[in-house]
Coordinates of C-alpha atoms in Angstrom, one line a residue:
M1 CA 0.0 0.0 0.0
R2 CA 1.4 3.4 -1.0
I3 CA 0.5 6.5 1.0
T4 CA 2.0 9.9 0.3
T5 CA 1.4 12.8 2.6
H6 CA 2.8 16.3 3.1
E7 CA 1.6 19.2 5.2
S8 CA 2.7 22.8 4.8
G9 CA 2.8 25.4 7.5
T10 CA -0.4 26.4 9.2
S11 CA -2.3 29.2 7.6
R12 CA -3.5 32.0 9.8
S13 CA -6.9 33.7 9.5
I14 CA -6.5 37.5 9.4
R15 CA -9.8 38.1 7.6
R16 CA -12.2 37.2 10.4
Q17 CA -12.3 35.9 13.9
N18 CA -14.0 32.5 13.7
H19 CA -14.8 33.5 10.0
R20 CA -17.5 35.9 11.1
P21 CA -17.5 39.7 10.7
R22 CA -16.2 41.5 13.8
R23 CA -18.3 44.1 15.5
R24 CA -16.7 47.1 17.1
L25 CA -18.7 49.8 18.7
A26 CA -18.2 53.5 18.0
T27 CA -15.4 55.2 20.1
G28 CA -17.5 58.4 20.4
A29 CA -20.9 60.0 20.0
L30 CA -20.0 61.7 16.8
A31 CA -21.3 59.2 14.2
L32 CA -24.4 58.4 16.3
A33 CA -25.4 61.9 16.4
L34 CA -25.1 62.2 12.6
L35 CA -27.3 59.1 12.2
A36 CA -30.1 59.9 14.6
A37 CA -32.7 58.7 12.1
P38 CA -31.3 55.6 10.4
L39 CA -32.9 54.5 7.1
S40 CA -34.9 51.2 7.2
L41 CA -32.8 48.3 5.7
L42 CA -35.8 46.2 4.6
G43 CA -35.6 44.3 1.4
A44 CA -37.7 47.1 -0.4
S45 CA -36.5 50.6 0.2
Q46 CA -37.8 53.9 -1.0
A47 CA -35.0 55.4 -3.1
A48 CA -33.7 58.9 -2.7
E49 CA -33.1 59.0 -6.5
G50 CA -36.1 59.1 -8.7
G51 CA -38.5 57.6 -6.2
E52 CA -37.8 54.1 -7.4
T53 CA -38.7 51.2 -5.2
L54 CA -36.3 48.3 -5.3
R55 CA -37.5 44.7 -5.1
K56 CA -35.4 42.0 -3.2
Q57 CA -34.2 39.5 -5.8
P58 CA -32.4 36.2 -5.5
A59 CA -28.9 37.0 -6.5
G60 CA -25.2 36.2 -6.1
A61 CA -22.3 38.2 -4.8
T62 CA -22.2 41.9 -5.2
I63 CA -19.1 42.5 -7.2
F64 CA -17.9 46.0 -8.3
R65 CA -14.8 48.0 -8.9
L66 CA -14.1 50.7 -6.4
S67 CA -11.6 53.6 -6.9
S68 CA -9.9 56.5 -5.2
F69 CA -9.0 59.2 -7.8
N70 CA -7.2 62.5 -7.0
L71 CA -7.9 64.5 -10.1
L72 CA -5.3 67.2 -9.5
G73 CA -7.4 70.2 -9.1
A74 CA -7.9 72.6 -12.0
G75 CA -6.5 75.5 -9.9
H76 CA -3.1 73.8 -9.9
T77 CA -2.8 73.8 -13.7
D78 CA -5.1 76.5 -15.0
S79 CA -3.3 79.2 -13.0
G80 CA 0.0 78.3 -14.4
E81 CA 1.3 76.9 -11.1
R82 CA 2.0 73.5 -12.7
K83 CA 3.8 73.9 -16.1
G84 CA 3.3 71.4 -18.9
W85 CA -0.1 70.2 -17.8
A86 CA -3.3 70.4 -19.8
S87 CA -6.2 72.3 -18.3
G88 CA -8.4 70.9 -15.7
A89 CA -11.3 70.6 -18.1
T90 CA -9.2 68.7 -20.7
R91 CA -7.8 66.4 -18.0
M92 CA -11.3 65.6 -16.8
K93 CA -12.2 64.3 -20.2
W94 CA -9.3 61.9 -19.8
A95 CA -10.4 61.1 -16.3
V96 CA -13.8 60.0 -17.6
Q97 CA -11.9 57.8 -20.1
V98 CA -9.9 56.2 -17.3
L99 CA -13.2 55.4 -15.4
D100 CA -14.7 53.8 -18.6
D101 CA -11.6 52.0 -19.8
N102 CA -11.1 50.3 -16.4
G103 CA -14.8 49.6 -15.6
I104 CA -14.8 51.7 -12.4
N105 CA -18.1 51.5 -10.8
V106 CA -17.9 53.7 -7.7
V107 CA -15.3 56.4 -7.3
G108 CA -14.2 58.8 -4.6
F109 CA -12.8 61.9 -6.2
Q110 CA -10.4 64.4 -4.6
E111 CA -9.6 67.9 -5.9
M112 CA -12.6 68.1 -8.2
Q113 CA -13.0 71.7 -9.0
Q114 CA -15.8 73.6 -10.9
P115 CA -14.3 73.3 -14.4
Q116 CA -13.8 69.6 -13.8
Y117 CA -17.2 69.1 -12.3
D118 CA -18.8 70.8 -15.4
V119 CA -17.0 68.5 -17.8
F120 CA -17.9 65.4 -15.7
H121 CA -21.5 66.5 -15.6
E122 CA -21.6 67.0 -19.4
L123 CA -19.8 63.8 -20.3
A124 CA -20.9 61.4 -17.6
G125 CA -23.8 63.0 -15.7
S126 CA -26.4 60.8 -17.4
R127 CA -24.4 57.6 -16.4
F128 CA -23.1 58.6 -13.0
G129 CA -24.9 59.9 -9.9
I130 CA -22.7 62.2 -7.8
F131 CA -22.7 63.7 -4.3
P132 CA -22.2 66.4 -3.3
G133 CA -21.2 67.6 -6.7
N134 CA -22.6 71.2 -7.0
Q135 CA -25.3 70.6 -4.3
L136 CA -23.2 72.2 -1.5
T137 CA -20.1 74.4 -1.5
T138 CA -17.1 74.2 -3.9
A139 CA -15.0 73.0 -1.0
A140 CA -17.4 70.1 -0.5
M141 CA -17.5 69.4 -4.3
A142 CA -13.8 68.7 -4.3
N143 CA -14.3 65.3 -2.6
S144 CA -17.4 64.0 -4.4
I145 CA -18.5 60.4 -4.7
A146 CA -19.7 59.1 -8.0
W147 CA -21.5 55.9 -8.9
R148 CA -22.9 54.3 -12.0
R149 CA -26.7 54.8 -12.2
D150 CA -27.4 51.5 -14.0
T151 CA -25.9 49.6 -11.0
W152 CA -26.6 51.7 -7.9
T153 CA -29.5 53.6 -6.5
L154 CA -28.8 56.4 -3.9
L155 CA -30.7 55.8 -0.6
R156 CA -29.1 58.3 1.7
K157 CA -26.5 61.1 1.5
E158 CA -24.7 62.7 4.4
T159 CA -21.6 64.7 5.2
I160 CA -19.2 64.9 8.1
Q161 CA -16.8 67.8 8.9
I162 CA -13.2 66.8 8.7
P163 CA -10.2 69.1 9.6
Y164 CA -8.3 70.3 6.5
F165 CA -5.7 73.0 6.1
D166 CA -5.0 74.9 9.4
G167 CA -7.8 72.8 11.0
N168 CA -10.6 74.3 8.9
L169 CA -13.5 72.0 8.7
I170 CA -14.6 70.7 5.3
R171 CA -17.7 68.7 4.7
M172 CA -16.7 65.2 3.4
P173 CA -19.5 62.9 1.9
Y174 CA -20.8 59.5 2.7
V175 CA -23.6 57.8 0.9
L176 CA -25.8 54.7 1.3
L177 CA -26.2 53.0 -2.0
Q178 CA -28.2 49.9 -3.0
N179 CA -27.1 47.5 -5.8
K180 CA -30.0 47.2 -8.3
Q181 CA -29.2 43.6 -9.2
T182 CA -28.6 42.1 -5.8
G183 CA -30.4 44.5 -3.4
Q184 CA -27.2 44.7 -1.4
Q185 CA -26.7 48.0 0.5
A186 CA -23.4 49.6 1.4
W187 CA -22.0 52.9 2.8
F188 CA -19.3 54.7 0.9
F189 CA -17.2 57.5 2.5
N190 CA -14.7 59.6 0.7
T191 CA -12.2 62.1 2.2
H192 CA -9.0 64.1 1.7
N193 CA -6.8 64.6 4.7
P194 CA -4.5 67.7 4.6
A195 CA -1.0 67.6 3.2
D196 CA 1.9 69.7 4.5
A197 CA 1.5 72.2 1.7
H198 CA 0.5 75.0 4.1
G199 CA 2.9 73.9 6.9
P200 CA 3.1 70.8 9.1
A201 CA -0.4 69.2 9.1
Q202 CA 0.1 65.9 11.0
K203 CA -1.9 67.3 13.9
W204 CA -4.9 67.9 11.7
R205 CA -4.4 64.5 9.9
D206 CA -4.4 62.8 13.2
Q207 CA -7.7 64.6 14.2
A208 CA -9.2 63.7 10.9
V209 CA -8.4 60.0 11.3
A210 CA -9.9 60.0 14.7
K211 CA -13.2 61.4 13.3
E212 CA -13.1 58.9 10.4
I213 CA -12.7 56.0 12.8
D214 CA -15.7 57.3 14.8
L215 CA -17.7 57.5 11.6
V216 CA -16.9 54.0 10.4
N217 CA -17.6 52.5 13.8
G218 CA -20.8 54.5 14.2
L219 CA -22.1 53.3 10.9
R220 CA -21.3 49.7 11.8
E221 CA -23.2 50.0 15.1
Q222 CA -26.3 51.7 13.5
Y223 CA -26.3 49.5 10.4
P224 CA -25.0 46.1 11.5
G225 CA -24.1 43.9 8.6
V226 CA -24.0 46.7 6.0
P227 CA -20.5 47.0 4.6
V228 CA -18.6 50.3 4.8
F229 CA -16.1 51.4 2.2
V230 CA -13.5 54.3 2.5
T231 CA -11.7 56.0 -0.3
G232 CA -9.4 59.0 -0.1
D233 CA -6.1 60.8 -0.4
M234 CA -4.9 60.5 3.2
N235 CA -1.5 62.1 2.7
D236 CA -0.2 59.5 5.1
R237 CA 0.9 55.9 5.0
D238 CA 1.4 54.1 8.4
K239 CA 0.1 57.0 10.4
F240 CA -3.2 56.5 8.6
F241 CA -3.3 52.8 8.0
C242 CA -2.3 51.6 11.4
P243 CA -4.9 53.4 13.6
M244 CA -7.6 53.2 10.9
T245 CA -7.4 49.4 10.4
G246 CA -6.4 48.7 14.0
N247 CA -9.5 50.5 15.5
T248 CA -12.2 49.6 13.0
E249 CA -13.2 46.6 10.9
L250 CA -11.6 48.1 7.9
L251 CA -9.2 46.1 5.7
A252 CA -7.1 47.8 3.0
A253 CA -7.6 46.5 -0.6
N254 CA -3.8 46.2 -0.9
G255 CA -3.4 44.0 2.2
G256 CA -1.5 44.5 5.5
A257 CA -2.9 44.1 9.0
S258 CA -3.0 46.0 12.3
T259 CA -4.2 45.6 15.9
A260 CA -5.5 48.3 18.2
G261 CA -2.6 50.4 19.3
G262 CA -0.3 48.7 16.8
T263 CA 2.4 50.6 15.0
V264 CA 5.1 49.6 12.7
E265 CA 7.7 50.3 15.4
N266 CA 6.0 48.1 18.0
G267 CA 5.4 45.3 15.5
G268 CA 1.6 45.6 15.8
C269 CA 1.1 46.9 12.3
T270 CA 2.2 45.3 9.0
M271 CA 2.0 47.8 6.2
P272 CA 0.9 46.6 2.7
E273 CA 3.6 46.7 0.1
P274 CA 3.7 48.9 -1.8
S275 CA 1.7 51.5 0.1
R276 CA 0.7 55.0 -1.2
V277 CA -1.1 58.0 0.2
D278 CA -4.3 57.1 -1.7
W279 CA -6.4 54.3 -0.2
V280 CA -9.3 51.9 -0.8
L281 CA -10.6 50.1 2.3
G282 CA -13.7 48.1 3.2
T283 CA -15.1 46.4 6.3
S284 CA -14.3 42.7 7.0
D285 CA -17.7 41.4 5.6
T286 CA -16.3 42.1 2.1
N287 CA -13.3 41.0 0.2
F288 CA -11.0 42.7 -2.2
T289 CA -9.3 41.3 -5.3
G290 CA -7.3 42.8 -8.2
Y291 CA -5.8 45.8 -6.3
T292 CA -4.3 48.1 -8.9
A293 CA -2.3 51.3 -8.6
L294 CA -2.7 52.5 -12.2
H295 CA -0.1 54.8 -13.6
D296 CA -0.3 54.3 -17.4
E297 CA 0.4 57.0 -20.0
L298 CA -3.3 58.2 -19.8
V299 CA -3.2 58.5 -16.0
Q300 CA 0.2 60.3 -16.1
K301 CA -1.2 63.1 -18.2
T302 CA -4.4 63.3 -16.2
T303 CA -3.2 63.6 -12.6
D304 CA 0.0 63.6 -10.5
H305 CA -1.4 60.6 -8.4
F306 CA -1.8 56.9 -9.1
V307 CA -5.4 55.9 -9.7
I308 CA -6.1 53.3 -7.1
Y309 CA -8.9 50.6 -7.7
A310 CA -9.8 47.2 -6.6
D311 CA -12.7 44.7 -7.1
A312 CA -14.9 44.5 -4.0
N313 CA -16.8 41.3 -3.4
I314 CA -19.7 41.2 -0.9
P315 CA -20.9 37.6 -0.3
P316 CA -24.3 36.6 -1.6
P317 CA -27.3 37.3 0.8
S318 CA -27.9 33.6 1.2
V319 CA -24.5 33.1 3.0
Q320 CA -24.0 36.3 4.8
E321 CA -25.6 34.9 8.0
S322 CA -24.7 31.3 7.3
P323 CA -22.9 29.3 10.1
V324 CA -20.8 27.6 7.5
T325 CA -17.1 27.8 8.4
R326 CA -15.9 24.6 6.7
V327 CA -16.5 23.0 3.2
V328 CA -15.8 19.4 2.4
V329 CA -16.0 18.5 -1.3
L330 CA -16.3 14.8 -2.1
S331 CA -15.7 13.7 -5.7
V332 CA -16.8 10.1 -6.0
E333 CA -15.5 9.1 -9.4
G334 CA -17.6 6.9 -11.6
L335 CA -20.8 7.6 -9.5
R336 CA -23.6 7.1 -12.0
P337 CA -27.0 8.7 -11.1
S338 CA -28.8 5.8 -12.7
A339 CA -27.0 3.4 -10.3
I340 CA -28.1 5.5 -7.3
R341 CA -31.7 5.2 -8.5
K342 CA -31.5 1.5 -9.0
A343 CA -29.8 0.8 -5.8
G344 CA -32.5 2.8 -4.0
E345 CA -32.4 3.7 -0.3
A346 CA -31.6 0.1 0.7
G347 CA -28.4 0.1 -1.4
T348 CA -27.3 3.7 -0.9
P349 CA -28.8 4.8 2.4
V350 CA -26.2 7.6 3.0
L351 CA -26.6 9.1 -0.5
H352 CA -30.4 9.1 -0.1
R353 CA -30.0 10.6 3.4
L354 CA -27.9 13.4 1.8
M355 CA -30.5 14.0 -0.8
G356 CA -33.4 13.9 1.7
E357 CA -31.7 16.4 4.1
G358 CA -30.0 18.4 1.5
A359 CA -30.5 19.8 -2.0
S360 CA -29.6 17.7 -5.1
T361 CA -30.0 16.8 -8.7
L362 CA -29.2 13.5 -10.4
N363 CA -28.9 15.2 -13.7
A364 CA -25.9 17.4 -13.5
R365 CA -23.2 17.6 -16.2
T366 CA -19.5 17.2 -16.6
E367 CA -17.3 19.4 -18.8
V368 CA -18.3 19.4 -22.5
E369 CA -14.8 18.7 -23.8
R370 CA -13.9 15.8 -21.6
T371 CA -15.8 13.3 -19.5
T372 CA -12.8 11.7 -17.8
T373 CA -12.0 12.4 -14.2
L374 CA -8.8 14.5 -14.1
P375 CA -9.9 17.2 -16.5
N376 CA -13.2 17.5 -14.6
V377 CA -11.7 17.5 -11.2
V378 CA -9.4 20.4 -12.3
G379 CA -12.5 22.1 -13.6
M380 CA -14.1 21.6 -10.2
L381 CA -11.2 23.3 -8.6
T382 CA -10.9 26.2 -11.0
G383 CA -14.4 26.9 -12.2
R384 CA -13.2 26.7 -15.8
R385 CA -13.9 24.7 -18.9
V386 CA -11.2 22.5 -20.5
N387 CA -10.3 24.3 -23.7
A388 CA -7.3 26.6 -22.9
D389 CA -7.9 28.7 -26.0
R390 CA -11.3 29.6 -24.6
G391 CA -10.0 30.5 -21.1
G392 CA -10.0 26.9 -19.9
H393 CA -7.6 25.1 -17.7
G394 CA -6.1 23.1 -20.5
V395 CA -5.9 19.7 -18.8
R396 CA -7.1 17.2 -21.4
A397 CA -5.3 14.0 -20.5
D398 CA -6.6 11.8 -17.8
R399 CA -3.1 11.1 -16.4
D400 CA -0.3 12.9 -14.7
T401 CA 1.8 14.3 -17.5
G402 CA 4.5 15.4 -15.0
L403 CA 3.7 19.1 -15.8
T404 CA 1.3 21.5 -14.2
V405 CA -2.1 23.0 -14.8
Q406 CA -0.3 26.3 -15.6
A407 CA 1.8 24.6 -18.3
A408 CA -1.4 23.1 -19.8
A409 CA -3.1 26.5 -19.8
G410 CA -0.2 28.5 -20.9
R411 CA -0.8 31.0 -17.9
Y412 CA -1.4 30.9 -14.3
V413 CA -4.7 29.3 -13.3
S414 CA -6.1 30.1 -9.9
S415 CA -8.1 27.6 -7.9
T416 CA -10.3 27.2 -4.8
F417 CA -7.1 26.5 -3.0
D418 CA -5.6 29.8 -4.0
I419 CA -8.6 31.9 -2.7
V420 CA -9.0 30.0 0.6
H421 CA -5.3 29.9 1.4
N422 CA -4.6 33.5 0.2
F423 CA -7.3 34.8 2.6
G424 CA -5.5 33.1 5.5
L425 CA -7.5 29.9 5.8
S426 CA -6.4 26.2 5.6
T427 CA -6.8 23.7 2.9
A428 CA -6.4 19.9 2.3
L429 CA -6.5 17.5 -0.7
F430 CA -7.0 13.7 -0.3
S431 CA -7.0 11.4 -3.3
S432 CA -6.8 7.8 -4.1
Q433 CA -5.8 8.5 -7.7
P434 CA -2.0 8.9 -8.2
R435 CA -2.7 11.2 -11.1
M436 CA -3.8 13.9 -8.6
A437 CA -0.1 14.5 -8.0
L438 CA -0.5 16.9 -11.0
V439 CA -2.9 19.0 -8.9
D440 CA -0.7 19.1 -5.8
R441 CA 2.3 20.0 -8.0
S442 CA 0.4 22.8 -9.8
W443 CA -0.3 24.7 -6.5
D444 CA 2.8 23.8 -4.5
D445 CA 5.5 26.1 -3.1
V446 CA 7.2 26.3 -6.5
N447 CA 4.3 26.6 -8.9
G448 CA 1.7 28.3 -6.7
G449 CA 1.1 32.0 -7.2
L450 CA 1.9 34.9 -5.1
D451 CA -0.5 35.9 -2.4
P452 CA -1.9 39.3 -3.1
Y453 CA -4.4 39.5 -0.2
G454 CA -3.8 40.5 3.3
L455 CA -0.6 39.0 4.9
D456 CA 1.5 36.7 2.8
D457 CA 0.6 33.1 3.3
G458 CA 3.1 31.8 0.8
R459 CA 2.9 30.0 -2.5
D460 CA 1.9 26.5 -1.4
K461 CA -1.8 26.6 -1.5
I462 CA -2.5 23.1 -0.3
N463 CA -1.6 22.8 3.3
R464 CA -2.0 19.1 3.5
F465 CA -1.9 16.6 0.6
V466 CA -2.6 12.8 1.2
S467 CA -2.4 10.4 -1.7
T468 CA -3.2 6.6 -1.4
T469 CA -4.4 3.9 -3.8
D470 CA -6.9 2.7 -1.2
D471 CA -10.2 4.4 -0.5
Q472 CA -10.6 2.8 2.9
E473 CA -7.2 4.1 4.0
L474 CA -8.1 7.5 2.5
V475 CA -11.3 7.7 4.5
D476 CA -9.4 6.7 7.7
R477 CA -6.9 9.5 7.3
L478 CA -9.6 11.9 6.2
T479 CA -11.8 11.3 9.2
A480 CA -8.8 11.4 11.5
M481 CA -7.9 14.9 10.2
L482 CA -11.5 16.1 10.4
S483 CA -11.7 15.0 14.0
T484 CA -8.5 16.6 15.1
S485 CA -7.5 19.5 12.7
P486 CA -10.2 20.2 10.2
K487 CA -9.4 22.6 7.4
A488 CA -11.6 25.4 6.1
L489 CA -11.6 23.6 2.7
T490 CA -11.1 19.9 2.2
V491 CA -11.3 18.2 -1.2
A492 CA -11.4 14.4 -1.1
Q493 CA -11.4 12.2 -4.2
L494 CA -12.6 8.5 -4.0
S495 CA -11.7 6.4 -7.0
L496 CA -12.5 2.8 -6.1
L497 CA -15.9 2.9 -7.8
D498 CA -14.5 4.2 -11.0
D499 CA -11.7 1.6 -10.9
V500 CA -14.3 -1.3 -10.5
G501 CA -16.4 0.2 -13.3
R502 CA -13.4 0.2 -15.7
T503 CA -12.4 -3.3 -14.7
S504 CA -15.8 -5.1 -14.3
G505 CA -18.2 -2.7 -16.0
Y506 CA -20.3 0.2 -14.7
A507 CA -23.4 -2.0 -14.8
S508 CA -21.8 -5.1 -13.2
Q509 CA -22.7 -6.7 -9.9
A510 CA -19.1 -5.8 -8.7
Y511 CA -19.9 -2.2 -9.4
R512 CA -23.2 -2.4 -7.5
T513 CA -21.6 -4.0 -4.5
T514 CA -18.8 -1.4 -4.5
L515 CA -21.4 1.4 -4.6
T516 CA -22.8 0.2 -1.4
E517 CA -19.3 0.0 0.1
V518 CA -18.5 3.6 -1.0
D519 CA -21.9 4.8 0.3
A520 CA -20.7 3.4 3.7
M521 CA -17.4 5.3 3.4
V522 CA -19.3 8.6 2.8
G523 CA -21.4 7.7 5.8
R524 CA -18.2 7.6 7.9
V525 CA -17.4 11.1 6.8
L526 CA -20.8 12.3 7.8
T527 CA -20.6 10.6 11.1
T528 CA -17.3 12.3 11.8
I529 CA -18.8 15.7 11.0
T530 CA -22.0 15.2 13.1
S531 CA -19.9 13.9 16.0
S532 CA -17.7 16.9 16.1
P533 CA -18.7 20.1 18.0
T534 CA -16.4 22.0 15.7
L535 CA -17.9 20.6 12.5
E536 CA -21.5 19.9 13.4
G537 CA -23.8 22.7 12.2
H538 CA -20.8 24.5 10.5
T539 CA -19.9 22.2 7.6
L540 CA -21.1 22.2 4.1
V541 CA -20.6 18.9 2.2
L542 CA -20.7 19.1 -1.6
L543 CA -20.7 15.7 -3.3
T544 CA -20.4 15.1 -7.0
A545 CA -18.3 13.2 -9.5
G546 CA -15.7 14.0 -12.2
A547 CA -17.3 11.5 -14.5
G548 CA -19.9 8.7 -14.7
G549 CA -19.3 5.7 -17.0
R550 CA -20.8 3.2 -19.3
G551 CA -19.5 -0.2 -20.4
H552 CA -15.9 -0.2 -19.2
T553 CA -15.0 3.4 -19.9
N554 CA -16.1 7.1 -19.5
E555 CA -14.0 8.5 -22.4
D556 CA -16.7 9.0 -25.0
R557 CA -18.0 12.5 -24.3
T558 CA -21.1 11.9 -26.4
V559 CA -22.4 9.1 -24.2
R560 CA -25.1 10.1 -21.7
G561 CA -23.9 7.8 -19.0
N562 CA -20.4 9.5 -19.1
Y563 CA -21.5 13.1 -19.0
T564 CA -24.3 12.7 -16.4
V565 CA -23.3 13.1 -12.7
P566 CA -25.0 13.7 -9.4
F567 CA -24.7 17.0 -7.5
I568 CA -25.6 17.0 -3.8
A569 CA -25.3 19.7 -1.2
W570 CA -25.8 19.0 2.5
G571 CA -25.2 21.1 5.6
P572 CA -26.7 23.9 7.8
D573 CA -29.2 26.2 6.1
V574 CA -29.3 24.0 2.9
V575 CA -32.8 23.6 1.6
A576 CA -33.9 20.1 2.7
G577 CA -35.2 17.9 -0.1
A578 CA -34.9 20.6 -2.7
D579 CA -34.2 20.1 -6.4
L580 CA -31.2 22.2 -7.3
Y581 CA -32.8 23.2 -10.7
A582 CA -35.8 24.5 -8.8
L583 CA -33.6 26.5 -6.5
N584 CA -31.6 27.8 -9.5
P585 CA -33.9 28.8 -12.3
A586 CA -31.0 30.4 -14.3
Y587 CA -29.8 26.9 -14.9
Q588 CA -31.8 24.6 -17.2
D589 CA -32.4 20.8 -16.7
P590 CA -30.9 19.5 -20.0
G591 CA -33.0 16.3 -20.0
T592 CA -30.8 13.7 -21.8
L593 CA -28.7 16.2 -23.7
Q594 CA -25.2 17.7 -23.1
P595 CA -25.6 21.4 -24.0
G596 CA -22.6 23.4 -25.3
Y597 CA -21.3 26.4 -23.4
S598 CA -23.1 28.9 -25.6
A599 CA -26.5 27.4 -24.6
T600 CA -28.4 28.0 -21.3
Q601 CA -26.3 26.1 -18.9
P602 CA -27.2 23.0 -17.0
I603 CA -25.7 22.5 -13.5
R604 CA -22.2 21.3 -14.1
N605 CA -19.8 19.9 -11.5
G606 CA -17.6 22.9 -12.1
V607 CA -20.0 25.2 -10.2
V608 CA -18.5 23.5 -7.0
A609 CA -15.5 25.8 -7.2
N610 CA -17.2 29.2 -6.6
L611 CA -20.0 27.6 -4.5
A612 CA -17.3 26.6 -2.1
T613 CA -15.7 30.0 -1.9
A614 CA -19.1 31.7 -1.6
A615 CA -20.0 29.5 1.2
L616 CA -16.8 30.5 3.0
Q617 CA -17.8 34.2 2.3
L618 CA -14.7 34.5 0.0
P619 CA -14.6 36.0 -3.5
R620 CA -14.9 34.2 -6.8
I621 CA -11.8 32.5 -8.3
P622 CA -10.0 34.8 -10.8
G623 CA -10.5 33.7 -14.3
S624 CA -13.3 31.3 -13.5
T625 CA -16.4 31.2 -15.7
M626 CA -18.7 28.7 -13.9
N627 CA -20.8 30.3 -11.3
A628 CA -18.5 33.3 -11.6
D629 CA -21.1 35.6 -10.0
Q630 CA -21.5 33.1 -7.1
S631 CA -25.2 33.1 -7.7
F632 CA -25.6 29.3 -7.5
N633 CA -27.7 28.8 -4.4
V634 CA -28.2 25.8 -2.1
F635 CA -29.2 27.7 1.0
V636 CA -32.5 28.9 2.5
G637 CA -31.2 32.4 2.5
P638 CA -32.9 35.5 4.1
D639 CA -36.6 35.9 4.1
P640 CA -37.4 38.4 1.2
Q641 CA -40.2 39.9 3.3
Q642 CA -37.7 40.8 6.1

C-alpha cells in the first residue's frame, strides 16, 4: 500500500475571527449623532433618487470596482502653477476615459473643482450619480463620490466635517447605495486629509483619522451587517493605515494588518507593500481582489497621483448569516446517477440521506470537452472549462503528465485552494488517484502563485496533501484529520468505484456491490462531521463526480452515462429535499442532452469551485467562468419579506 502525505505550515486567519465579521462599537458619539434617524434596511427601500422602489431579488455576490481618484485640481494647472499640464477641463475628459476603460463602478474623487465638475456632468452625468457635486459648496465638491446609475440607487446622502488645512472643517461625503441587481446596501465614505503644503499638518491629519474612525464604527453600530467602504487621499501611509485598520473593521484593498494600538515600530502593524497615500478600504464582511495602482500613460497626463482601484466582493445574501465555516468536497469518481436510482435507499442509504436532508440533482453535467476524471476535477477546482484557447484550464489528458495546470493552460490558473489559502484559511487535498499529484504540483511552493491579499501566506496553496491507492485508508486518514485538525476547505477524491467500473463494467454486480461500500465510506465522513462540536452545524458537504461511466469506460464525451453526474449539497441552512434546478432557475435541466457552453447552462460539476468560496464568504476565483457571479444557491437564505 502506498501512502503519500505532506503538510505545509499552518495558515492564519487574518480576515475574520471564527470566520464571522467582527463588531466594534463607536469610540464616540459623533457618528451616532449624525445618524439619529437611520434608514430602514428592509428588502424594499424607497430610493432617494427618482422615487424608485427596489425589489429584493435572489442574486449572487455583489461585485464591483471601487476607486480613489485624485484629479489634480484645475486650480493647480489653469493658474500656471504647474507647467506642462493640460487644463483641468481637458484632463477631466481623460479622467472619464480612465473610469470607462477600467470599468470603475464607484469612485471617490479628490480635488474636483468647478471646471472639472462641469465636464464630468456634461460627459458622464447621465451615467453617473454624484454627491455632493454642485449641491453644497465648492469646498465640498472637491471630494465628491460618483456611482454608475445603472448599477446603484442612492438611498441616503450625508456629510461629516473633517479638519483640512489649518484645521478648517470641510464637509466630506458619505452615501448609502443599493445595488440594483442584488439589493445589497453599502456605505461609501470619501475624504481628503490635509497635506503639509501650508505647513506641518500631522496634527490635523491625526484629528481627521480619529473622526473617520468614529464615523466607520458608528455606521457599523447603526447598520450592523452593512459594509462600509472608505476611499481617499490620506496624505499618510502608516500614520493613517495603522490606527484606521487597528481600531475599525476596515481592511485595505492592498493588504496589510494592524491591531488596536499597533504601530510599525512596536510590531503591531504590518504595512501593505507597496503603500501609497491614496487608499481603498472596506469592512471585514467584504473581500478585495485585483488591487491596482494605475499609472499608465493616460493617467500620467491626467493627474499627479496613481489611480487606485480594486474589485470589491460582498458575499451573496444567502450566505451572509450562514454558520458555515468549513467546506468538504467529495468527488466520488464513476458515480452514476442511474446506479443511485437502481440501488435505492436500501443500497445507498447515505446518499439518499444526503438528498433527503440536502438539495440535489441526479442530472448534473461534466465538462463538455472531456468526461474523464482528471480534466473534470481540475474544472471543479478552478471553475473553468477545459479548452485553454477559450479561457479553460487546459488539462485534457486523464493522467499525470509530469507538468502542471499552468503549463497546460499557458498561464497561471487560480483555484479554490488559491482563494481559501490566500485569505488566510487552511486547505487539504485527499485522493486515491496517483494522477492527482499533478494537482498538488500545480499549486505547491514552487508553482503556486503569489498571495496578493492580506498578509503573505506563501505559494503552497494546499496545506495538506494525502495520496493513497486505497479508498478505505483514505477515509481513515480523512476522518482522523476532520476529527483533530479540520481545514476550512477539504477536497477528497474517492476512485474505487471508477476503478471497478473500468475493470468489471459500470453496470456489473461488482460495481453495485462497491457502490454500497463507497456509500458506507461517505457515511463515515458524515458521522465524523456530526460527532464533532467544531464541525456539526458548521460544515457544508458538496458531493459530485468527475465522471460517470458506461460499459468499461467514460472517455466518450457523447455518451449520456459518461457526462451525467450527481450533485448534492448537505449542511446547515441547505434547503432540505430541494431540487437544485428548482432552487436555481437560471440553470436549465438538460433532459438527456449535453448542451454546449453557448446554450443555457445545466448545473455542471464545475460550479462547485465558486460555490465553495461563496459558502466561506470569500470571493470568486480569478478567471473562473462557472458560477462566476457566485449566484448558484443551495441555502435557504434571508426571508425576502424581512
